[in-house]
Short mmCIF file of C-alpha atoms in Angstrom, two decimals:
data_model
loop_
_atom_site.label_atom_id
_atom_site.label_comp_id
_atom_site.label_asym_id
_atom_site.label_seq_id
_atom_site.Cartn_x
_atom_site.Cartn_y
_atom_site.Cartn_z
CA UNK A 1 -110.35 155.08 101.99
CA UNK A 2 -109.45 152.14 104.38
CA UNK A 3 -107.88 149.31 102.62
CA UNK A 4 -108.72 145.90 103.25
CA UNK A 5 -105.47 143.82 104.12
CA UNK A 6 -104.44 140.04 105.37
CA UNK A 7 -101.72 139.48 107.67
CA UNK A 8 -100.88 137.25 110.40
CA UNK A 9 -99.76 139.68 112.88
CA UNK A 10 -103.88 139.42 113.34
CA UNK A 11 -105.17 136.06 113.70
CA UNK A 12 -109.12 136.53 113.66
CA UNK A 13 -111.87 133.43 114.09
CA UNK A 14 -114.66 132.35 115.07
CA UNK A 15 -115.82 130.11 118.69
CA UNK A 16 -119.49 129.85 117.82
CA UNK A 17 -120.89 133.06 117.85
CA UNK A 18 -117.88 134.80 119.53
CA UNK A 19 -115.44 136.34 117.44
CA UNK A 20 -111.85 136.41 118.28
CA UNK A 21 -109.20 138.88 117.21
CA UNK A 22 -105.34 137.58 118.37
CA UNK A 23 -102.88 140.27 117.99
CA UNK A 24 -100.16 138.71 116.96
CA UNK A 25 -96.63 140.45 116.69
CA UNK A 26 -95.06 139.40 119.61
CA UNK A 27 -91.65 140.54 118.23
CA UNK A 28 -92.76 144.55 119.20
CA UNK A 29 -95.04 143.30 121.90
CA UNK A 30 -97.81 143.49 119.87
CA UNK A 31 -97.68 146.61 118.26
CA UNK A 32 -100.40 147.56 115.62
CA UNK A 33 -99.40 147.73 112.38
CA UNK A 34 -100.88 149.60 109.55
CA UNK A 35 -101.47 145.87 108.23
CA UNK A 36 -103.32 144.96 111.41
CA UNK A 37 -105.86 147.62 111.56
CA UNK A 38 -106.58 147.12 107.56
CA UNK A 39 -107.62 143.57 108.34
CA UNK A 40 -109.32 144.30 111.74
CA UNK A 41 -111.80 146.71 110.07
CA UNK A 42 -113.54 144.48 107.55
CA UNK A 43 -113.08 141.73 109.82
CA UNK A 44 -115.30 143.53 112.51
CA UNK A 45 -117.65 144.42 109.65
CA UNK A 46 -118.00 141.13 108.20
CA UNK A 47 -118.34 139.57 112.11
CA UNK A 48 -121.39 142.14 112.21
CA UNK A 49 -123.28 141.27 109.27
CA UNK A 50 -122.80 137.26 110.11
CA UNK A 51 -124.28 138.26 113.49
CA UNK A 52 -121.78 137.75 116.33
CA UNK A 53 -123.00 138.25 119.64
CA UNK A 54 -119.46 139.40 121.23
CA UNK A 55 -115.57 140.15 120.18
CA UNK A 56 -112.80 139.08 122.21
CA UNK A 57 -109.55 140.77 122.09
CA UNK A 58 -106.01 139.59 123.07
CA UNK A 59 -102.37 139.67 122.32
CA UNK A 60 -100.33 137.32 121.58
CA UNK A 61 -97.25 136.24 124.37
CA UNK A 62 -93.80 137.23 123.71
CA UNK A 63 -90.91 135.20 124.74
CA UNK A 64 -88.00 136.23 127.45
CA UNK A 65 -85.36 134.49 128.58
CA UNK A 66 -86.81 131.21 127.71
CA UNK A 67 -89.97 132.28 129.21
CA UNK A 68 -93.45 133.27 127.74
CA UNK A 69 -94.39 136.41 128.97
CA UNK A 70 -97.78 138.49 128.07
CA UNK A 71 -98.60 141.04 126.16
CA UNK A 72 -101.67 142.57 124.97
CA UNK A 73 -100.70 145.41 122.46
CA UNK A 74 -97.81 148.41 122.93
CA UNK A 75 -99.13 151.34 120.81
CA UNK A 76 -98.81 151.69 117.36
CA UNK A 77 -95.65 150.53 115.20
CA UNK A 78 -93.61 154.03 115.70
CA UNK A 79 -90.74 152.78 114.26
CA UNK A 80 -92.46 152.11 110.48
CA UNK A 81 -94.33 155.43 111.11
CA UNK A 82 -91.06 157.04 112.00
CA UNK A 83 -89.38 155.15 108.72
CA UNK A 84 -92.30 155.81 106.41
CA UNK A 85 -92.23 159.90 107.74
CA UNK A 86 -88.81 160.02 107.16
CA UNK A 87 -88.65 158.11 103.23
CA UNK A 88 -87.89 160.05 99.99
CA UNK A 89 -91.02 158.75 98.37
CA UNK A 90 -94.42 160.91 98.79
CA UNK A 91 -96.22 157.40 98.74
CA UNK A 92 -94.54 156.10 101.59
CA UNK A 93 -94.71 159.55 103.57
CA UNK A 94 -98.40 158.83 103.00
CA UNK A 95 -98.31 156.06 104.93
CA UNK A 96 -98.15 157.83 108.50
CA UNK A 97 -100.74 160.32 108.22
CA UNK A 98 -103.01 156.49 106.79
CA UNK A 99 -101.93 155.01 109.92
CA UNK A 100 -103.15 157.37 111.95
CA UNK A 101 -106.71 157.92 109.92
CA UNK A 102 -106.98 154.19 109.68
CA UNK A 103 -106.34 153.64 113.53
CA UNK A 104 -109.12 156.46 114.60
CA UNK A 105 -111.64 154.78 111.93
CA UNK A 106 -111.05 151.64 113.49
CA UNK A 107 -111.39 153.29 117.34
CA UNK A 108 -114.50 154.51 116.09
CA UNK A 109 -116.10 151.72 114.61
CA UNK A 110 -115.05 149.62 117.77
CA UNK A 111 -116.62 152.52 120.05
CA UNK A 112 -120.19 152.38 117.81
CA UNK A 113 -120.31 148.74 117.87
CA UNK A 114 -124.14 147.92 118.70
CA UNK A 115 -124.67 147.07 122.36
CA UNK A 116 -125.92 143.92 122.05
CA UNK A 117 -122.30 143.37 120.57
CA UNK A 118 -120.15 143.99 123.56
CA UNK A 119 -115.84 143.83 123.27
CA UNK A 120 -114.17 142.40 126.05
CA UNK A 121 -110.29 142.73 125.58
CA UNK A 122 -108.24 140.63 128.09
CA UNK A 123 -105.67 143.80 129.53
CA UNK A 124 -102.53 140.82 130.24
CA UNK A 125 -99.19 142.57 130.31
CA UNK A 126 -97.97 145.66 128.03
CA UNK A 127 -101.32 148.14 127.15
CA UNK A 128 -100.05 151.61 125.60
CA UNK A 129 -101.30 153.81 123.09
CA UNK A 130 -103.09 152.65 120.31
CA UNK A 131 -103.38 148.96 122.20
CA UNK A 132 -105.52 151.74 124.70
CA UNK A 133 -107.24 152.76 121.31
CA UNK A 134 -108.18 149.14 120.03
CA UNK A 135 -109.79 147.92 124.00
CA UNK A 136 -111.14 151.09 125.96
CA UNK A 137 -114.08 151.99 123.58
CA UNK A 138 -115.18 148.43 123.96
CA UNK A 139 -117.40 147.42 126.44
CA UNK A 140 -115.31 145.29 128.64
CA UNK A 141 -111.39 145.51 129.86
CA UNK A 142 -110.00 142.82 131.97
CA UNK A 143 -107.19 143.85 133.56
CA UNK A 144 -104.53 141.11 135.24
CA UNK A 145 -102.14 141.26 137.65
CA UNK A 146 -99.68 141.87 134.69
CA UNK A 147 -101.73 145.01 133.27
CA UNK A 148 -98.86 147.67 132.70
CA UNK A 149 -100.87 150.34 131.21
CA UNK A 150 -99.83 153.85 129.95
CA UNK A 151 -100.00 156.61 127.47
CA UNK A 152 -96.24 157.42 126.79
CA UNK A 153 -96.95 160.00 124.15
CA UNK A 154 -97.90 162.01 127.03
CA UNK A 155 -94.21 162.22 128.11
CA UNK A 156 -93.33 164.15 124.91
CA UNK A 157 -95.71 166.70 125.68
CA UNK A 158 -98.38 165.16 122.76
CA UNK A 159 -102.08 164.80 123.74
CA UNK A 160 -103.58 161.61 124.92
CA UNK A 161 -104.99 160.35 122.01
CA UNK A 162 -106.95 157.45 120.48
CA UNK A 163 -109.88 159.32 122.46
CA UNK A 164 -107.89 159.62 125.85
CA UNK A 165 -109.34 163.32 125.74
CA UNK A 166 -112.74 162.04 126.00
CA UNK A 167 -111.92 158.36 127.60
CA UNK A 168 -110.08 159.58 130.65
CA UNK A 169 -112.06 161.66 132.80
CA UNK A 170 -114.97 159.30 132.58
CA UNK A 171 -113.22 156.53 133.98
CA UNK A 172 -114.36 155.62 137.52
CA UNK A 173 -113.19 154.06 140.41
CA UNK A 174 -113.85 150.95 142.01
CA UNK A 175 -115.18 152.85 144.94
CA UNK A 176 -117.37 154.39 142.12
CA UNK A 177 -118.84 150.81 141.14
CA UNK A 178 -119.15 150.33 144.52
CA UNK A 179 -121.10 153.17 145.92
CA UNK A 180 -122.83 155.83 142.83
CA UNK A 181 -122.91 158.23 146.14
CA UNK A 182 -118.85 158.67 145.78
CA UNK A 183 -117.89 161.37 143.29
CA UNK A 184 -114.38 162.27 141.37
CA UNK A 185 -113.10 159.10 139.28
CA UNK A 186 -109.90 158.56 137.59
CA UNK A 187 -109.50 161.61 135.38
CA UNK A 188 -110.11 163.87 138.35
CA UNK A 189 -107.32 162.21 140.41
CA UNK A 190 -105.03 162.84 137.36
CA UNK A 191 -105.87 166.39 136.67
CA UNK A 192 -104.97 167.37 140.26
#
């Protein structure tokens, strides 16, 4: 069972009846934490029940060089999953295969949201892997002219996952938008 966990490498509140979820670890360009998604998921649920009309999702910027630079999330935190599959202690093994169980939860409670509940999560900068999982069930993705998106566990010969099985071949083109006459989309283009 999902714990429920505070942390502020997640900075949720409220504008009216908007709520707001700030990832905030800009250290590993936002990468989700087991901590993160065990405050997200009663935070979404309590946002629910107090009737929120709409959740916003961003990331926190990142400095470089002197400069702020955005980023919206990186993937999950493979390092501590790495470190916690790797420790002598059972308890802390356990902690991988809970990140993983806690992240899909979370992807599906974010992809059953009502309708009338729409996410919008703004895509600015770095968008990998489980930062994929936490914005493309939502309703709405805003990509910026800083979107670099990808699914780099692909590259080791692993699946797509956070739902990329089912996510990828249903995304369509602008052309798509455009013109319902035009057939193929996104996941057709990368299975050639």
């Amino acid at each position: 069972m999902a714990q429920s966990t505070f942390t502020t490498q997640l900075l949720p509140s409220l504008s009216g009846k908007i709520g707001i979820l700030q990832l905030n670890n800009p250290a590993s360009l936002n990468a989700l934490t087991l901590e993160m998604i065990r405050s997200m998921n009663p935070t979404l649920h309590a946002w629910l029940q107090a009737g929120v009309r709409a959740t916003f999702m961003e990331g926190a910027p990142y400095e470089k060089n002197g400069k702020s630079k955005p980023a919206f999330c990186a993937g999950g935190d493979v390092k501590a999953v790495y470190l916690a599959g790797i420790a002598k202690d059972d308890a802390e093994k356990d902690l991988a295969a809970d990140f993983f169980r806690e992240e899909y939860i979370l992807n599906h409670q974010i992809a059953t949201q009502p309708p009338h509940v729409p996410q919008v999560s703004i895509w600015d900068g770095v968008v990998m892997g489980g930062g994929v999982g936490l914005s493309v069930h939502g309703k709405y993705r805003v990509a910026t002219e800083n979107t670099l998106f990808a699914m780099p566990e692909c590259k080791i010969g692993l699946f797509p996952d956070v739902g990329g099985t089912w996510w990828i071949p249903r995304l369509k083109l602008y052309s798509q938008w455009q013109n319902k006459s035009v057939v193929g989309g996104v996941g057709n283009y990368l299975a050639l």
